Amino acid sequence: MRVQQISIFLENKKGRLAKVTEVLGENQINIRALSIADTTDFGILRLIVNKPQLAYQVLKEAGFTVSTTDVIAVEVTDQPGGLSNILRHLDKVGINIEYLYAFVTQTTSAALIVFRVEQVDEAIKVLQGNSIRIVPGDEVYQI
Amino acid sequence: MLKRSVGAAGCPAVTGERYRIMSCTGKVALAIRVVPRKILSVPWWMEIFLFTVTSFSRTCFELGPSGQLGWYRGIVSPSLHRDGDFLFKVSVHTIMGVEYMTSYWDAHHETMSRDQLAEIQTKRLKTLVERVYTSVPFYRQAFQEKGITPGDIKSLEDLKSLPFTTKKDLRDTYPFGLFAVPRSEIVRMHASSGTTGKPIVVGYTKKDLDTWSDLVARCFSMAGGTKEDVVQNAYGYGLFTGGLGIHYGAERLGATIVPISGGNTARQIMLMQDFQTSILTCTPSYALYLADEIHAAGVDLGTLHLKVGIFGAEPWSNNMRRQLEEKLGIRAHDIYGLSEVLGPGVAMECPCQNGLHVFEDHFIPEIIDPVTEQPLPYGEKGELVFTTLTKEGFPVIRYRTKDISTLYPEVCECGRTHLRMERITGRTDDMLIIRGVNVFPSQIESVLLEFGETEPHYLLVVDRKASLDDLEIQVELSANMFSDKIAGLEVLERRLRERILSVLGISAKIKLVEPKSLPRSEGKAKRVIDRREL
Ligand SMILES: [Zn+2]
């Protein structure tokens, strides 16, 4: 049920993001989703790719500080209140969301929300209990 | 032979069995009994009563066997008397499950009380001052400039009034200006490579060589070396003091010396296997190279007989020690010395690996503030200064080494009373003065090591803004410090900043940067950029 996300440490300097995509491109790795969180000095680039293991390895070899994190992806219908519905369920049981980002897939009209929590298994159980569809890693990588 | 470790399992339960103590040379065998409940609950220490003492040697012992105990090796330190029995404190050292041993080459001098030591030092210092005053014009003039005559030196305290000797003084008096005996008494000379201009020349009398050999034998013995060992000496032979210094020390010990010198790695590995080398002596960087080559050649470590490495002549880190110990399956000891003072054998690390014992019966170490030149108390970091007490040919008074270290006075677990100096952590040339505070790059390094960095890469950028010094520390962020949350990295920055403040006493801005983004030249990192225009 988990999705493997690649996180990369980037200095806020020109050309660093391009270097990441270049390394991935050379290895035929496709980016499915991407988000950047940053401060004035540095940023953290978070990626969902089709081959997370390979991506981790090649980025590490290219000299980046990189880690993998397990995140959860859920499908949200493209209508008002879709996201807040999900957040409410987690909030009720006291699960704190560290960060989240969303992307829209080409194949369906639904949006995918990717989020990171400390208690991954618990969150999965809560969402499933409320009949929210969790998109498994294999499916997300192939979108 | 034992192969079990104490410590982790806590205090071993010993009942009144008889044990045998043997010196590591096998000459002395004593029967001892371990008395129940006399064992302290401190893991590394045991109190042991000695019975039926026929003779006693303050050397290594082996303890065992017992169902629960296995065999132990440790060090018997100076004894106390109680009810006619000897009471010994025995420290048992275990590293990586392999026991090791040490022994005193010169128990009398290595374990004498601080008072006795001070007495010897005072006597020798007076003689030294008298001698250099009469036989070396340079020193006589330097003393006279400070208005000092030999008669003014009455105690060790008075050492502080003597002038320093610097590397520049050695260059200015090239070649023989500081020799304290006629050239005909000199039986050997060594010289530094001298990257610029004239080298530094030192001379040894017959007695100096004798002392030197003895001190290096002391070093070998401290690391557990005996006459049974095969010493492969991969220090360079020649004008450099490393090769010959180690060579004669190993001979004095009675070990078998293989004077292979540096280089020719394939041959090193072959002889290491064929001659069953048990002690390797070389620079730590060459040892690491050799270790990698041994692995690359597919040599099974089990077929080697290596047990100890004695490495020196360049600064190295504890991280490097771990690598060397793992890759070669040895205990790695740091040896310190410089040709201006003697060569290898000025100080040596005992098995406690908790600093290097400075051989104080022959040298007086001091730590000074490199800027104010004031002596610093024990425990403070500064420049290491040496006065030789017994050298005849080339004595030095308060020689400034430019090496950065700290001295610790507590008696070591190994029983030696000589001061311990911290391994060299830098050179005064690298020192920065920021807002009036002396800052050594190595201090930053030690903080990063605390944060789990194995090979910290950092850069100090010093600037002056609005007449105030500004320190920025750029740190390459490695995988084990990385958090994929912004808050996590901000916490890391804050903790680093607080730790730096408490270690250096000044605040610094921390900037996390990507790996390999900081400048390196020929594999050696550049640590400081000083943009201040003073
Ligand atoms: Zn010691």
CSV table of C-alpha atoms in Angstrom, one decimal, chain B residues 252-493:
chain,number,residue,atom,x,y,z
B,252,ARG,CA,66.4,-3.2,21.0
B,253,LEU,CA,63.1,-4.9,21.8
B,254,GLY,CA,64.6,-8.1,20.4
B,255,ALA,CA,62.0,-8.5,17.7
B,256,THR,CA,62.7,-9.5,14.2
B,257,ILE,CA,62.9,-6.4,12.0
B,258,VAL,CA,62.1,-6.5,8.3
B,259,PRO,CA,63.6,-3.2,7.0
B,260,ILE,CA,61.5,-3.1,3.9
B,261,SER,CA,61.1,0.8,3.8
B,262,GLY,CA,58.2,2.4,2.0
B,263,GLY,CA,56.7,1.5,-1.4
B,264,ASN,CA,56.5,-1.6,-3.5
B,265,THR,CA,53.2,-2.7,-2.2
B,266,ALA,CA,53.1,-6.1,-3.9
B,267,ARG,CA,56.4,-7.0,-2.2
B,268,GLN,CA,55.1,-5.7,1.1
B,269,ILE,CA,52.1,-8.0,0.9
B,270,MET,CA,54.2,-11.0,-0.1
B,271,LEU,CA,56.7,-10.6,2.7
B,272,MET,CA,53.9,-9.9,5.1
B,273,GLN,CA,52.5,-13.4,4.3
B,274,ASP,CA,55.8,-15.2,4.0
B,275,PHE,CA,57.6,-13.8,7.0
B,276,GLN,CA,54.4,-13.9,9.2
B,277,THR,CA,54.6,-10.2,10.0
B,278,SER,CA,52.9,-9.4,13.3
B,279,ILE,CA,53.6,-5.7,13.7
B,280,LEU,CA,53.3,-3.2,10.8
B,281,THR,CA,55.0,0.2,11.2
B,282,CYS,CA,54.3,3.0,8.6
B,283,THR,CA,52.3,6.2,8.1
B,284,PRO,CA,48.6,5.7,8.6
B,285,SER,CA,47.8,6.8,5.0
B,286,TYR,CA,50.2,4.2,3.6
B,287,ALA,CA,48.7,1.6,6.0
B,288,LEU,CA,45.2,2.4,4.6
B,289,TYR,CA,46.5,2.1,1.1
B,290,LEU,CA,48.2,-1.2,1.9
B,291,ALA,CA,45.0,-2.5,3.5
B,292,ASP,CA,43.0,-1.7,0.4
B,293,GLU,CA,45.6,-3.4,-1.8
B,294,ILE,CA,45.5,-6.5,0.5
B,295,HIS,CA,41.8,-6.7,0.0
B,296,ALA,CA,42.0,-6.0,-3.7
B,297,ALA,CA,44.6,-8.8,-4.1
B,298,GLY,CA,42.0,-11.1,-2.4
B,299,VAL,CA,44.3,-12.0,0.4
B,300,ASP,CA,42.5,-13.9,3.2
B,301,LEU,CA,43.1,-11.9,6.4
B,302,GLY,CA,43.1,-15.2,8.3
B,303,THR,CA,46.4,-16.1,6.6
B,304,LEU,CA,48.1,-13.0,7.9
B,305,HIS,CA,49.6,-12.8,11.3
B,306,LEU,CA,49.2,-9.1,11.8
B,307,LYS,CA,48.1,-8.0,15.3
B,308,VAL,CA,49.4,-4.5,15.8
B,309,GLY,CA,50.0,-1.4,13.7
B,310,ILE,CA,52.1,1.5,14.9
B,311,PHE,CA,51.3,4.5,12.8
B,312,GLY,CA,52.6,8.0,12.9
B,313,ALA,CA,54.5,10.8,11.2
B,314,GLU,CA,51.3,12.5,10.0
B,315,PRO,CA,48.0,13.4,11.7
B,316,TRP,CA,45.2,10.9,11.5
B,317,SER,CA,41.7,10.5,12.9
B,318,ASN,CA,39.8,8.0,15.0
B,319,ASN,CA,37.7,7.3,12.0
B,320,MET,CA,40.9,6.2,10.2
B,321,ARG,CA,41.8,4.1,13.2
B,322,ARG,CA,38.5,2.2,12.9
B,323,GLN,CA,39.0,1.6,9.3
B,324,LEU,CA,42.6,0.4,9.8
B,325,GLU,CA,41.6,-1.9,12.6
B,326,GLU,CA,38.7,-3.4,10.7
B,327,LYS,CA,40.5,-3.8,7.4
B,328,LEU,CA,43.7,-5.2,8.8
B,329,GLY,CA,42.3,-7.0,11.9
B,330,ILE,CA,44.8,-5.2,14.1
B,331,ARG,CA,45.0,-2.7,17.0
B,332,ALA,CA,46.2,0.6,15.6
B,333,HIS,CA,48.4,2.7,17.9
B,334,ASP,CA,49.4,6.3,17.3
B,335,ILE,CA,53.1,7.1,17.8
B,336,TYR,CA,54.3,10.7,18.0
B,337,GLY,CA,57.7,12.3,17.5
B,338,LEU,CA,59.4,15.0,15.5
B,339,SER,CA,63.0,15.1,14.4
B,340,GLU,CA,63.7,18.4,16.2
B,341,VAL,CA,62.9,16.8,19.5
B,342,LEU,CA,64.0,13.2,18.8
B,343,GLY,CA,62.1,11.4,16.0
B,344,PRO,CA,59.4,8.7,16.7
B,345,GLY,CA,59.3,7.8,20.4
B,346,VAL,CA,58.5,11.1,22.1
B,347,ALA,CA,55.0,9.9,22.9
B,348,MET,CA,53.0,6.7,22.4
B,349,GLU,CA,49.5,5.5,22.7
B,350,CYS,CA,48.8,2.7,25.2
B,351,PRO,CA,46.1,0.1,24.7
B,352,CYS,CA,43.6,2.3,26.4
B,353,GLN,CA,43.7,4.4,23.2
B,354,ASN,CA,43.0,7.4,25.3
B,355,GLY,CA,45.8,9.8,24.4
B,356,LEU,CA,49.5,9.3,24.0
B,357,HIS,CA,51.8,9.0,27.0
B,358,VAL,CA,54.6,11.6,26.7
B,359,PHE,CA,57.8,10.1,28.0
B,360,GLU,CA,58.3,12.7,30.7
B,361,ASP,CA,61.5,11.3,32.1
B,362,HIS,CA,63.0,12.5,28.8
B,363,PHE,CA,60.8,15.4,27.7
B,364,ILE,CA,58.8,18.1,29.3
B,365,PRO,CA,55.7,18.9,27.4
B,366,GLU,CA,53.8,22.2,27.7
B,367,ILE,CA,50.7,23.6,26.0
B,368,ILE,CA,50.8,27.3,25.2
B,369,ASP,CA,48.4,29.8,23.7
B,370,PRO,CA,50.1,30.2,20.3
B,371,VAL,CA,49.3,33.9,20.2
B,372,THR,CA,50.0,35.1,23.7
B,373,GLU,CA,52.7,32.4,24.3
B,374,GLN,CA,51.3,31.9,27.8
B,375,PRO,CA,51.3,28.4,29.2
B,376,LEU,CA,47.8,26.9,29.4
B,377,PRO,CA,46.5,24.6,32.1
B,378,TYR,CA,45.9,20.8,31.6
B,379,GLY,CA,42.8,20.1,29.6
B,380,GLU,CA,43.1,23.1,27.3
B,381,LYS,CA,43.9,23.0,23.7
B,382,GLY,CA,46.9,24.8,22.3
B,383,GLU,CA,50.3,24.5,20.8
B,384,LEU,CA,52.6,21.7,22.0
B,385,VAL,CA,56.0,22.8,23.2
B,386,PHE,CA,58.8,20.4,24.2
B,387,THR,CA,62.0,20.6,26.2
B,388,THR,CA,64.4,17.7,25.9
B,389,LEU,CA,65.9,16.6,29.2
B,390,THR,CA,68.5,14.0,28.2
B,391,LYS,CA,69.5,14.8,24.6
B,392,GLU,CA,73.2,15.4,24.3
B,393,GLY,CA,73.8,16.3,20.6
B,394,PHE,CA,70.8,18.4,19.9
B,395,PRO,CA,68.9,19.5,23.0
B,396,VAL,CA,66.1,21.9,22.6
B,397,ILE,CA,64.6,24.4,25.1
B,398,ARG,CA,60.9,25.0,24.8
B,399,TYR,CA,60.6,24.0,21.1
B,400,ARG,CA,57.4,25.2,19.5
B,401,THR,CA,56.1,22.3,17.5
B,402,LYS,CA,53.2,24.1,15.9
B,403,ASP,CA,51.2,21.0,16.6
B,404,ILE,CA,47.8,21.4,18.3
B,405,SER,CA,47.1,19.1,21.2
B,406,THR,CA,45.8,19.0,24.8
B,407,LEU,CA,47.5,17.4,27.9
B,408,TYR,CA,45.7,15.3,30.4
B,409,PRO,CA,47.2,14.6,33.9
B,410,GLU,CA,45.0,11.8,35.2
B,411,VAL,CA,46.8,8.5,35.8
B,412,CYS,CA,45.9,6.2,32.9
B,413,GLU,CA,44.1,2.9,33.3
B,414,CYS,CA,47.2,1.1,32.0
B,415,GLY,CA,49.0,2.3,35.2
B,416,ARG,CA,51.3,4.7,33.5
B,417,THR,CA,51.7,8.0,35.3
B,418,HIS,CA,53.1,10.0,32.3
B,419,LEU,CA,50.9,12.8,31.0
B,420,ARG,CA,48.7,11.9,28.0
B,421,MET,CA,48.6,14.1,25.0
B,422,GLU,CA,45.6,14.1,22.7
B,423,ARG,CA,46.4,12.9,19.2
B,424,ILE,CA,47.5,15.9,17.1
B,425,THR,CA,44.3,17.6,15.8
B,426,GLY,CA,45.8,20.3,13.7
B,427,ARG,CA,48.6,22.9,13.2
B,428,THR,CA,48.8,26.3,14.5
B,429,ASP,CA,49.2,27.5,10.9
B,430,ASP,CA,45.5,26.5,10.5
B,431,MET,CA,44.4,28.5,13.5
B,432,LEU,CA,42.0,31.4,13.1
B,433,ILE,CA,41.3,34.2,15.5
B,434,ILE,CA,37.7,35.1,15.3
B,435,ARG,CA,36.4,37.8,17.6
B,436,GLY,CA,39.5,37.3,19.7
B,437,VAL,CA,38.9,33.6,20.1
B,438,ASN,CA,41.3,31.0,18.9
B,439,VAL,CA,39.4,28.6,16.5
B,440,PHE,CA,40.9,25.4,15.2
B,441,PRO,CA,39.2,23.7,12.2
B,442,SER,CA,39.6,20.4,14.1
B,443,GLN,CA,37.1,21.6,16.7
B,444,ILE,CA,34.4,22.0,14.0
B,445,GLU,CA,35.4,18.5,12.8
B,446,SER,CA,34.9,17.0,16.2
B,447,VAL,CA,31.4,18.5,16.5
B,448,LEU,CA,30.4,17.1,13.2
B,449,LEU,CA,31.8,13.7,14.3
B,450,GLU,CA,29.4,13.9,17.3
B,451,PHE,CA,26.6,14.4,14.8
B,452,GLY,CA,27.3,11.1,13.2
B,453,GLU,CA,29.4,12.3,10.3
B,454,THR,CA,32.1,9.8,9.5
B,455,GLU,CA,34.1,12.0,7.1
B,456,PRO,CA,33.0,15.5,7.8
B,457,HIS,CA,33.5,18.0,5.0
B,458,TYR,CA,33.1,21.6,6.0
B,459,LEU,CA,34.4,25.0,5.1
B,460,LEU,CA,34.8,28.0,7.5
B,461,VAL,CA,34.1,31.3,5.8
B,462,VAL,CA,35.2,34.2,7.9
B,463,ASP,CA,34.2,37.7,6.9
B,464,ARG,CA,34.2,41.1,8.6
B,465,LYS,CA,30.8,42.9,8.6
B,466,ALA,CA,30.4,46.3,10.3
B,467,SER,CA,33.8,45.7,12.1
B,468,LEU,CA,32.5,42.5,13.5
B,469,ASP,CA,33.9,39.1,12.5
B,470,ASP,CA,31.4,36.8,11.0
B,471,LEU,CA,31.8,33.1,10.8
B,472,GLU,CA,29.8,30.9,8.5
B,473,ILE,CA,30.3,27.1,8.6
B,474,GLN,CA,29.3,25.3,5.4
B,475,VAL,CA,28.7,21.7,6.0
B,476,GLU,CA,28.2,19.1,3.4
B,477,LEU,CA,25.0,17.3,4.2
B,478,SER,CA,25.5,13.5,4.2
B,479,ALA,CA,22.8,10.8,4.1
B,480,ASN,CA,23.0,10.1,7.8
B,481,MET,CA,22.2,13.7,8.7
B,482,PHE,CA,19.5,14.1,6.1
B,483,SER,CA,15.9,14.5,6.9
B,484,ASP,CA,13.3,14.8,4.2
B,485,LYS,CA,11.4,17.4,6.3
B,486,ILE,CA,12.3,21.1,6.3
B,487,ALA,CA,11.7,21.2,10.0
B,488,GLY,CA,14.1,18.3,10.5
B,489,LEU,CA,16.9,20.1,8.7
B,490,GLU,CA,16.2,23.3,10.5
B,491,VAL,CA,16.5,21.5,13.8
B,492,LEU,CA,19.8,20.1,12.7
B,493,GLU,CA,21.1,23.5,11.8
